[in-house]
PDB file of C-alpha atoms in Angstrom:
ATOM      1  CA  UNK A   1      40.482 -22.586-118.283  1.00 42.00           C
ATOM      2  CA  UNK A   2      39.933 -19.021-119.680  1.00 41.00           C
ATOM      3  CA  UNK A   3      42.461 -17.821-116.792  1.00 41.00           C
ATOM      4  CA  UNK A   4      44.949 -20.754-118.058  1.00 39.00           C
ATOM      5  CA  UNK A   5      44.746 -19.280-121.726  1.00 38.00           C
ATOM      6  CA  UNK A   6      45.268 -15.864-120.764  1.00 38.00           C
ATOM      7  CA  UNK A   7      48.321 -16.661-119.746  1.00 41.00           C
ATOM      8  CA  UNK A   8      49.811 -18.526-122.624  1.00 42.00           C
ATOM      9  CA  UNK A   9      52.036 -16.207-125.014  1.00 52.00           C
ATOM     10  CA  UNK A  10      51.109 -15.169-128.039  1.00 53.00           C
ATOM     11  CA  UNK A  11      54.188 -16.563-129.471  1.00 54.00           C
ATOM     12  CA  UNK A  12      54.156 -19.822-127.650  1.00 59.00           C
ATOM     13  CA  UNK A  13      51.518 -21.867-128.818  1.00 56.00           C
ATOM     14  CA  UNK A  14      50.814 -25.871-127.504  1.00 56.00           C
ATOM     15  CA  UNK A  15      51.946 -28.600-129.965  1.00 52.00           C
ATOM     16  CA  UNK A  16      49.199 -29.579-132.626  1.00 44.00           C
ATOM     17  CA  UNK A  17      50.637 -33.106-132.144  1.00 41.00           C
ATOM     18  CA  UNK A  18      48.607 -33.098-128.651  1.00 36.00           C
ATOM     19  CA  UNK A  19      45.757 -35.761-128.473  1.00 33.00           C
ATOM     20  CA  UNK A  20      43.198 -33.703-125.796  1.00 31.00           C
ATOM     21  CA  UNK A  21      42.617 -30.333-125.239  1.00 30.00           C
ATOM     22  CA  UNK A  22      44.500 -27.890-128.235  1.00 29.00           C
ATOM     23  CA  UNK A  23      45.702 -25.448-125.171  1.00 28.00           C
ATOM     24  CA  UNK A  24      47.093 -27.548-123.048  1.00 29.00           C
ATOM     25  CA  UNK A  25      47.984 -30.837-124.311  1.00 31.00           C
ATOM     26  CA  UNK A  26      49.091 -34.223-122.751  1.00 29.00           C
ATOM     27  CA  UNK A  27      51.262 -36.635-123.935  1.00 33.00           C
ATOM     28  CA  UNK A  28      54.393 -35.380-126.812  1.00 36.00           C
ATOM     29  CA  UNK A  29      55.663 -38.857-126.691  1.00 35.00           C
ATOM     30  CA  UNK A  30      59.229 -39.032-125.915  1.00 35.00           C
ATOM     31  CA  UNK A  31      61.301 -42.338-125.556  1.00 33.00           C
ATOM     32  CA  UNK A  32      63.272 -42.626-122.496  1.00 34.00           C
ATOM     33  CA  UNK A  33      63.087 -44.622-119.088  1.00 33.00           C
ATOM     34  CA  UNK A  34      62.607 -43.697-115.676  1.00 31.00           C
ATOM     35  CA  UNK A  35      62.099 -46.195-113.280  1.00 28.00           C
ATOM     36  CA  UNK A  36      60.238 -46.363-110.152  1.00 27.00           C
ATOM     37  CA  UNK A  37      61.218 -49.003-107.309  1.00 28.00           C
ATOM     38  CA  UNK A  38      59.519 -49.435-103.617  1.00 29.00           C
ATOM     39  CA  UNK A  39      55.861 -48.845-104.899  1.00 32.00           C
ATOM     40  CA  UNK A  40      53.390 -51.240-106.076  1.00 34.00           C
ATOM     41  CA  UNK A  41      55.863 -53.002-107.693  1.00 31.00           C
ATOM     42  CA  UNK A  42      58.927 -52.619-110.046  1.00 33.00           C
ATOM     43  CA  UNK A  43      58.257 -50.799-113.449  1.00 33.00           C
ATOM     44  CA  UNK A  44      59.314 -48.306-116.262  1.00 34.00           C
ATOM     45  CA  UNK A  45      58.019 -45.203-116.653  1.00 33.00           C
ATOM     46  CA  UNK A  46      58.439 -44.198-119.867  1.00 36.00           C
ATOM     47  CA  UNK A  47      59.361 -40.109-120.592  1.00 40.00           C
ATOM     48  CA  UNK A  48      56.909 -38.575-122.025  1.00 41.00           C
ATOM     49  CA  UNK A  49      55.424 -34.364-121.660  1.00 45.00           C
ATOM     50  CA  UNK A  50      52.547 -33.751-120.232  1.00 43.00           C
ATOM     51  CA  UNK A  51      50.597 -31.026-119.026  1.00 41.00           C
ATOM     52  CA  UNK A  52      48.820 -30.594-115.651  1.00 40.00           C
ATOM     53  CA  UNK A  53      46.823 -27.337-116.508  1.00 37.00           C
ATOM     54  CA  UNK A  54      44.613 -27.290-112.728  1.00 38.00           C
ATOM     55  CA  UNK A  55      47.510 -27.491-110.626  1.00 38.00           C
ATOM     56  CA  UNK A  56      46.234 -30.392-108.839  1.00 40.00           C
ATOM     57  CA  UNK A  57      50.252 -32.640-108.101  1.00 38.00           C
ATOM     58  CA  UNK A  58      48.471 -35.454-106.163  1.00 42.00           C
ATOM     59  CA  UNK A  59      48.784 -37.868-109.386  1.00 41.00           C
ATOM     60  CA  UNK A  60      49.584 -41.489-108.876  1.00 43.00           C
ATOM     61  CA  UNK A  61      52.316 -43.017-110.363  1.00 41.00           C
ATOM     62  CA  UNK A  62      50.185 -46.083-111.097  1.00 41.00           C
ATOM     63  CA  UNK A  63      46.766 -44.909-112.557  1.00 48.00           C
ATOM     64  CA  UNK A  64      44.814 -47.639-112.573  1.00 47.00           C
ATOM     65  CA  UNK A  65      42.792 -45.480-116.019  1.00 49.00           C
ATOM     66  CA  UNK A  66      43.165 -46.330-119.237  1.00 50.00           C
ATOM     67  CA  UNK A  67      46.749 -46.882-120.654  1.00 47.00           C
ATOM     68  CA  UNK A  68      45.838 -45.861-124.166  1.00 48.00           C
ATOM     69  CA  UNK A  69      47.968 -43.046-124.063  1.00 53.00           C
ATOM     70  CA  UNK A  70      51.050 -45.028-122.209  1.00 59.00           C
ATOM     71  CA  UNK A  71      53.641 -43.288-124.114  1.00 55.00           C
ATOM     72  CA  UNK A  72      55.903 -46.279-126.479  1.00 63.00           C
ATOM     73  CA  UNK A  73      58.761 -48.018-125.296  1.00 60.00           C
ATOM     74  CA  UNK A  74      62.246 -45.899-125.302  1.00 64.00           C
ATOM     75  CA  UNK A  75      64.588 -45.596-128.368  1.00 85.00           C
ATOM     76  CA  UNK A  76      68.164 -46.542-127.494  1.00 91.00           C
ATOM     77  CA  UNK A  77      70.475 -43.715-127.067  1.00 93.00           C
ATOM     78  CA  UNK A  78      72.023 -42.690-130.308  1.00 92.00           C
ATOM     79  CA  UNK A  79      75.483 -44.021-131.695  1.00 93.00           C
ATOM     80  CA  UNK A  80      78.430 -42.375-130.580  1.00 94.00           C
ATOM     81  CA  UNK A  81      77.066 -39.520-128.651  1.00 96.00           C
ATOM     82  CA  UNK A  82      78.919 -37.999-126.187  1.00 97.00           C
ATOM     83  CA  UNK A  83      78.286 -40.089-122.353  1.00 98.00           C
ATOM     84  CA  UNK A  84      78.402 -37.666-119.468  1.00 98.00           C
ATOM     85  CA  UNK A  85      78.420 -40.204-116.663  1.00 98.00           C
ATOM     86  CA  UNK A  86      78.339 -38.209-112.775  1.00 98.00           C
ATOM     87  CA  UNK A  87      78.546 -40.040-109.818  1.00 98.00           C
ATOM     88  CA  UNK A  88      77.263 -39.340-106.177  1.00 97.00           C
ATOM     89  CA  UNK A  89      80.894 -37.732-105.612  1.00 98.00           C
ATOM     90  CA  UNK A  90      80.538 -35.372-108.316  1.00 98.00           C
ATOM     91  CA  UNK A  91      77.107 -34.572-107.626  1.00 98.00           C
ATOM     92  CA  UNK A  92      77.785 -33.706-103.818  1.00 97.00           C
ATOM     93  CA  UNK A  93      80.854 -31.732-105.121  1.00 98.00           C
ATOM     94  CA  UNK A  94      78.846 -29.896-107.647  1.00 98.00           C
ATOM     95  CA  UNK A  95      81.705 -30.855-109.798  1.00 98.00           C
ATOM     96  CA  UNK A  96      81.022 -30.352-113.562  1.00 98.00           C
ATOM     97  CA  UNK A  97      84.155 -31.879-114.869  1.00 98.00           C
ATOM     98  CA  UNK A  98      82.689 -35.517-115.772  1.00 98.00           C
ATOM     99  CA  UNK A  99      80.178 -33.389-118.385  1.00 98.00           C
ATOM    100  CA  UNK A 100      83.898 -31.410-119.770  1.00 97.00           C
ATOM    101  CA  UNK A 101      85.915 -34.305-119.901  1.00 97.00           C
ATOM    102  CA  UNK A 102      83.754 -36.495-121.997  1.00 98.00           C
ATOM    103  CA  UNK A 103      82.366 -33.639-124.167  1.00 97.00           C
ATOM    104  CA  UNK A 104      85.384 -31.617-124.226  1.00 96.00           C
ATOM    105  CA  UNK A 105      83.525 -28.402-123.654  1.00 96.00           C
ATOM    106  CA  UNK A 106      85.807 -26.988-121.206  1.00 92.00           C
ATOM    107  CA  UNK A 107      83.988 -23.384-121.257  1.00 93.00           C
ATOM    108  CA  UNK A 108      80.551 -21.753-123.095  1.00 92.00           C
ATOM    109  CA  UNK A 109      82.379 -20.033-125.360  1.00 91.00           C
ATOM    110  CA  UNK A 110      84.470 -23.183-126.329  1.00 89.00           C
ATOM    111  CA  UNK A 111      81.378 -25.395-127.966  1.00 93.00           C
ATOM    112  CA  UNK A 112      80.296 -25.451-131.851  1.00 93.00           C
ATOM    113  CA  UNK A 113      77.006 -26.376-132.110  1.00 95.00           C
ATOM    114  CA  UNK A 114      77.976 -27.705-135.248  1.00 93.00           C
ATOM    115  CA  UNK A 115      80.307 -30.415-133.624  1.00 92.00           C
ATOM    116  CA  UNK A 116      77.577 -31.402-131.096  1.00 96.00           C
ATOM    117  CA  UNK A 117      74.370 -31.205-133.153  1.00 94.00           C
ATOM    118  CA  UNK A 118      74.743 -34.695-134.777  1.00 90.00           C
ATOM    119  CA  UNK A 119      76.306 -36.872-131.938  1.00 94.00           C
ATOM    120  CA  UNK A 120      74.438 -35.064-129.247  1.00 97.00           C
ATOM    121  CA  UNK A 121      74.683 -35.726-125.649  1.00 98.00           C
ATOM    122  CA  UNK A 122      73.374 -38.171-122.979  1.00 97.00           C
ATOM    123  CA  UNK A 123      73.706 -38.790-119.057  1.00 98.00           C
ATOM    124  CA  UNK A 124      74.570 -41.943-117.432  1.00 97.00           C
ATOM    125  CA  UNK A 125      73.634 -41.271-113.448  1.00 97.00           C
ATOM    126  CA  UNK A 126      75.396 -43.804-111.109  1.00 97.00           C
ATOM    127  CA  UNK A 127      73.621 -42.729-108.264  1.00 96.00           C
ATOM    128  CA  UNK A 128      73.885 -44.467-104.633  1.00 95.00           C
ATOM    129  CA  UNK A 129      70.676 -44.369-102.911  1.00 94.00           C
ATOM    130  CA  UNK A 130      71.334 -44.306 -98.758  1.00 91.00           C
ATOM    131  CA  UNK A 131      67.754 -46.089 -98.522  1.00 92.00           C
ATOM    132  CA  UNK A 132      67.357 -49.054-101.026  1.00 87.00           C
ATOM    133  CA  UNK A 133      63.945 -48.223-100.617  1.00 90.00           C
ATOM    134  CA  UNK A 134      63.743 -44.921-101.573  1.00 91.00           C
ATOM    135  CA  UNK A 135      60.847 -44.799-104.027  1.00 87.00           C
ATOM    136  CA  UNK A 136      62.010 -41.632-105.421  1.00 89.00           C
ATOM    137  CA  UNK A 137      63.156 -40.907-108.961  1.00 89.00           C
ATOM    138  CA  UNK A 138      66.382 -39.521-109.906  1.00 93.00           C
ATOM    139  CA  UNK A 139      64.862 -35.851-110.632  1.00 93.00           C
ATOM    140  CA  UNK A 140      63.143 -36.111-107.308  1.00 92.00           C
ATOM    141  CA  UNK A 141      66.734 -35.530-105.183  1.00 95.00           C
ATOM    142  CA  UNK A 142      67.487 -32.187-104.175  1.00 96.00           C
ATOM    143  CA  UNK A 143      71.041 -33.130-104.535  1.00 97.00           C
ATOM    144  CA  UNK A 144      71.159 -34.248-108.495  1.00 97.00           C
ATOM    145  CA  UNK A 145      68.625 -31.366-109.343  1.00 97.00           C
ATOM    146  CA  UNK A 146      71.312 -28.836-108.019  1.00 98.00           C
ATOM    147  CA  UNK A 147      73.796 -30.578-110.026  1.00 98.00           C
ATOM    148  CA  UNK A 148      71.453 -29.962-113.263  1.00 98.00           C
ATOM    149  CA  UNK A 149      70.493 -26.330-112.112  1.00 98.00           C
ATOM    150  CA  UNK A 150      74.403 -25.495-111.837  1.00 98.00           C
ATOM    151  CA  UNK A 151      74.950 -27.343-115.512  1.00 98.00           C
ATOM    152  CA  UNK A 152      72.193 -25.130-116.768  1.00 98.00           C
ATOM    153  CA  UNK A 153      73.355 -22.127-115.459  1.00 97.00           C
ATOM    154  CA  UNK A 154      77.029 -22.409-116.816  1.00 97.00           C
ATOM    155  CA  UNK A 155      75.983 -23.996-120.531  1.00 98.00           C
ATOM    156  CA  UNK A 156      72.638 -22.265-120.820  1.00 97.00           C
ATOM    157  CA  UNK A 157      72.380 -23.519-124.594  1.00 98.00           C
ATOM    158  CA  UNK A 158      72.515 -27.188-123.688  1.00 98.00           C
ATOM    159  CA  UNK A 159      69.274 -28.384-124.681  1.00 98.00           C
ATOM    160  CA  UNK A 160      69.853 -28.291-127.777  1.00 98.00           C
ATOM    161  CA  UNK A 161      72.646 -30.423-127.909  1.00 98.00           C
ATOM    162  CA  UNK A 162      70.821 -33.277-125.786  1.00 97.00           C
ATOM    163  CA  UNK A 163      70.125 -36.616-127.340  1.00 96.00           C
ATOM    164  CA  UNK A 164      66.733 -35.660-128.196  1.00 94.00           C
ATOM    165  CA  UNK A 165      65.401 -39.356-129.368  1.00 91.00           C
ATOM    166  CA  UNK A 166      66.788 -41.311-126.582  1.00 93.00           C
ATOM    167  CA  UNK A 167      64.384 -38.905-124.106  1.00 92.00           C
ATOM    168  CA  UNK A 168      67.298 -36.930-122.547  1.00 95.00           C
ATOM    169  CA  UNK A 169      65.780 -33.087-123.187  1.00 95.00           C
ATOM    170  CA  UNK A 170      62.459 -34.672-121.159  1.00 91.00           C
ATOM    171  CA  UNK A 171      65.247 -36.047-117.997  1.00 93.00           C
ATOM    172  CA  UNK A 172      66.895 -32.888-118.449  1.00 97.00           C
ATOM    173  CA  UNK A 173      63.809 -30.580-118.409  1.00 96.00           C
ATOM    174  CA  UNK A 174      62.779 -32.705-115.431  1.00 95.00           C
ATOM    175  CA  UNK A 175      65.728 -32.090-113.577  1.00 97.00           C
ATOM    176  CA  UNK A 176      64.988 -28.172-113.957  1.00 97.00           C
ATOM    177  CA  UNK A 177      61.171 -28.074-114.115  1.00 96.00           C
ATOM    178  CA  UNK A 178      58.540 -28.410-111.212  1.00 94.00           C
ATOM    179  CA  UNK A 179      56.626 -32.141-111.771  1.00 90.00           C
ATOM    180  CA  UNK A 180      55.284 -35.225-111.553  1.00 86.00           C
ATOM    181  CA  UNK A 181      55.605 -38.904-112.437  1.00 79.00           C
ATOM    182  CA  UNK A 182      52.903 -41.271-114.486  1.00 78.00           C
ATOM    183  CA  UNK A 183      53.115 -44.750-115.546  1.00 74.00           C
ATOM    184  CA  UNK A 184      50.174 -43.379-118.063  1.00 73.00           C
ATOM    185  CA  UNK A 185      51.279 -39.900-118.865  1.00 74.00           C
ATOM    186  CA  UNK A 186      54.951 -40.361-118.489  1.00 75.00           C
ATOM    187  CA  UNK A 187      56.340 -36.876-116.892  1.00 80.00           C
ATOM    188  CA  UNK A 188      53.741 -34.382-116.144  1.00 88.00           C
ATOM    189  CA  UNK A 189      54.684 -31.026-115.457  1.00 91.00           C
ATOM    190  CA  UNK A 190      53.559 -27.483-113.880  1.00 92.00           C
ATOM    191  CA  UNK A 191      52.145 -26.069-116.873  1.00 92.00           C
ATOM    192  CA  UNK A 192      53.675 -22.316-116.672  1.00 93.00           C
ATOM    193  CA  UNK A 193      57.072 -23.435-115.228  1.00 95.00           C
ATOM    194  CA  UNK A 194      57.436 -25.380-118.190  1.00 95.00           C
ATOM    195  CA  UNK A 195      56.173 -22.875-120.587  1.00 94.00           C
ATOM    196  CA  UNK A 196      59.120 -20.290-118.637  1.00 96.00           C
ATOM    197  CA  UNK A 197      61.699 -22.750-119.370  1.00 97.00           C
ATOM    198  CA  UNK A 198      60.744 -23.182-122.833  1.00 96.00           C
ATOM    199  CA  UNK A 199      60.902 -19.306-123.455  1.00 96.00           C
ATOM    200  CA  UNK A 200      64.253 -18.581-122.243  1.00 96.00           C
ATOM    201  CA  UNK A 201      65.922 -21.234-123.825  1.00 97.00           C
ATOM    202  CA  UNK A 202      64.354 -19.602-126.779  1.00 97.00           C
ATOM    203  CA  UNK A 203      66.273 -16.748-125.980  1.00 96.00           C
ATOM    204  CA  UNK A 204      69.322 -18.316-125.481  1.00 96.00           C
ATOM    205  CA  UNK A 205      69.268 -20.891-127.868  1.00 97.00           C
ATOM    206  CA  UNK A 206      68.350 -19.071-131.393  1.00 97.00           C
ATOM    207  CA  UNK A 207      70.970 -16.175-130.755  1.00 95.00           C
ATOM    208  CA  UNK A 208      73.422 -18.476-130.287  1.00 96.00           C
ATOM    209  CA  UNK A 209      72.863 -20.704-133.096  1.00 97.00           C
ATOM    210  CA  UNK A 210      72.808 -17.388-135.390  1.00 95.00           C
ATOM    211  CA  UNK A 211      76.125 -16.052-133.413  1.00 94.00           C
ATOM    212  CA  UNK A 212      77.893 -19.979-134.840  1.00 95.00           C
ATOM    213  CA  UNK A 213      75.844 -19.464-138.292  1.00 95.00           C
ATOM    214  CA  UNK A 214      74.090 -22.990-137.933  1.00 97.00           C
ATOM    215  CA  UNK A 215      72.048 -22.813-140.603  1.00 96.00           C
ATOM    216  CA  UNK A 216      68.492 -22.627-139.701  1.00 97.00           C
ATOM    217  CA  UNK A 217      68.734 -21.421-136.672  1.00 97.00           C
ATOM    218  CA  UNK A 218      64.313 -20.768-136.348  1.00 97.00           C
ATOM    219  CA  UNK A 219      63.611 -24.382-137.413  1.00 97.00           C
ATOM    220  CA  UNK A 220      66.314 -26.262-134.957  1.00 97.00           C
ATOM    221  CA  UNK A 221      65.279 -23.906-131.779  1.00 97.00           C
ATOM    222  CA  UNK A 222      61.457 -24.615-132.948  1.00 96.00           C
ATOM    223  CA  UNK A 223      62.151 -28.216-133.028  1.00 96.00           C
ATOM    224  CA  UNK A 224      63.545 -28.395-129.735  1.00 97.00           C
ATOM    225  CA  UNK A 225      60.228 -26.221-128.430  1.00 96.00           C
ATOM    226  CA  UNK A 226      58.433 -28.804-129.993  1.00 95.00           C
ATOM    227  CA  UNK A 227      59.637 -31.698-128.108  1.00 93.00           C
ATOM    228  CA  UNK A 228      58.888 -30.527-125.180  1.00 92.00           C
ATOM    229  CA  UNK A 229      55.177 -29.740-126.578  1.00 91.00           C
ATOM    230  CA  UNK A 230      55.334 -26.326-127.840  1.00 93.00           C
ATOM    231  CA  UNK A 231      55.548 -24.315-131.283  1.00 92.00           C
ATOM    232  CA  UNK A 232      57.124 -21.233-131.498  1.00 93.00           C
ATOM    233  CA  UNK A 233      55.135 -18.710-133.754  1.00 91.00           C
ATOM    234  CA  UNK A 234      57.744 -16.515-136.431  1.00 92.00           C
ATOM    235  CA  UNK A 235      57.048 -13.288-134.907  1.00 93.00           C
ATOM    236  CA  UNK A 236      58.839 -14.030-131.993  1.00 94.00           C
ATOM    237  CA  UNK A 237      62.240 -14.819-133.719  1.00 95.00           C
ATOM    238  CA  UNK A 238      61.370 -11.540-136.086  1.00 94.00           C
ATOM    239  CA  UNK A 239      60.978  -9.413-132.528  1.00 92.00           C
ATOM    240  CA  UNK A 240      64.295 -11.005-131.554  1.00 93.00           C
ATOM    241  CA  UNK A 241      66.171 -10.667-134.903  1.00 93.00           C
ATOM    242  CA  UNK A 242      64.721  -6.842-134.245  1.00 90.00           C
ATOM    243  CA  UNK A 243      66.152  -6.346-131.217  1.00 81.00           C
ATOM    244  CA  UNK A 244      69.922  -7.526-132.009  1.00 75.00           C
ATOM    245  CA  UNK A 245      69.563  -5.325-135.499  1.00 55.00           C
ATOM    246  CA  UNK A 246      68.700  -2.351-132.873  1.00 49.00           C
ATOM    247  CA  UNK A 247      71.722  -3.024-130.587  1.00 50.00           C
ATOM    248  CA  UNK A 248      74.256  -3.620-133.300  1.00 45.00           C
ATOM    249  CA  UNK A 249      72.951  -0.126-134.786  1.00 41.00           C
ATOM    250  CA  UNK A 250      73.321   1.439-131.581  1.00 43.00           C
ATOM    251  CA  UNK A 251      76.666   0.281-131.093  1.00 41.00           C
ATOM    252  CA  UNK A 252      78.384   1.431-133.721  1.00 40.00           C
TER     253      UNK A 252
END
């Protein structure tokens, strides 16, 4: 444990919402469904965050322990967001039109936050399995992770923008971050790999919404830390507000 807290940043501090330990904390209970077919039997996995701080992946999907902490049944996706719906040809294809034809962002530099912020932005995967029988989940194929990874890559700032109550930044985040699945802990994932995906969309996030002038830019890129079961302490945003003051300076 006192190797695990030495490598938490000073700046990135576990949710207080967390009901176990304060460094490492299971549970930030987000709605959403996942479900798992050719095991036990047929049921939904509900998205939720969780934290696996010893490393140890060989978690059961159905933990026979107490389901206090079974994370609540998902919120429906919200009204008139923006569907993104991919398909196992567009996936195979890496093709990223289906997410620029239904959001209309045909390029990074061609989104306003402002325009997305409200209606946010959900994903509607129609994928063919070759093996009814495949047990695994959608963020468990190489094929639809690539897809994500690409996504991320060219729309870096996308979190944010994700329907947020219906569970799609914890499907997204899966998609991208080292894990496993729950029926009592919902997702749980590799402690530092989420903790380096929460960090640099920091970075990428809060610049941008400052770049747009969304106003409060610290509390919406805090809030989407905080989903995924982190807080974001001020003096990070002051070192980064320092930094662009520097280069501006510098360039003129």
């Amino acid at each position: 444990m006192a190797a695990a807290k030495a490598g938490i940043l000073p700046w990135l501090i576990p949710s207080s919402s967390a009901t176990s330990s304060p460094l490492f904390s299971a549970a930030v209970k987000l709605p959403g469904v996942w479900r798992v077919r050719g095991r036990k039997a047929e049921k939904d996995v509900s998205v939720s965050v969780a934290f696996n701080p010893s490393g140890n992946f060989d978690i059961s999907a159905f933990d026979s322990h107490d389901d206090t902490d079974k994370v609540e049944p998902p919120m429906p996706p919200t009204s008139g967001r923006y569907e993104v719906v991919i398909d196992n040809d567009s996936i195979q294809r890496l093709d990223l039109s289906p997410f620029q034809t239904a959001t209309g962002i045909t390029s990074p530099s061609s989104a306003d936050p402002r325009e997305y912020l409200d209606r946010s932005i959900g994903f509607t995967i129609n994928y063919r399995r070759e093996d009814a029988g495949d047990p695994r989940e959608l963020s468990e194929y190489p094929d639809i992770r690539l897809w994500f990874v690409r996504l991320d890559a060219m729309y870096p700032w996308l979190p944010l923008l994700l329907d947020w109550r219906a569970g799609e930044l914890a499907r997204y985040a899966a998609m991208l971050v080292p894990h496993q699945m729950s029926l009592r802990m919902g997702v749980v994932f590799n402690p530092e790999a989420l903790e380096l995906f929460v960090m640099s969309k920091v970075f990428v996030v809060y610049p941008w919404l400052k770049r747009h002038a969304v106003p409060k830019p610290r509390l919406k890129t805090s809030d989407m830390a905080r989903m995924l079961g982190f807080g974001i302490g001020d003096q990070l945003f002051d070192l980064i507000d320092q930094y662009d003051l520097q280069t501006t300076t510098d360039s003129l």
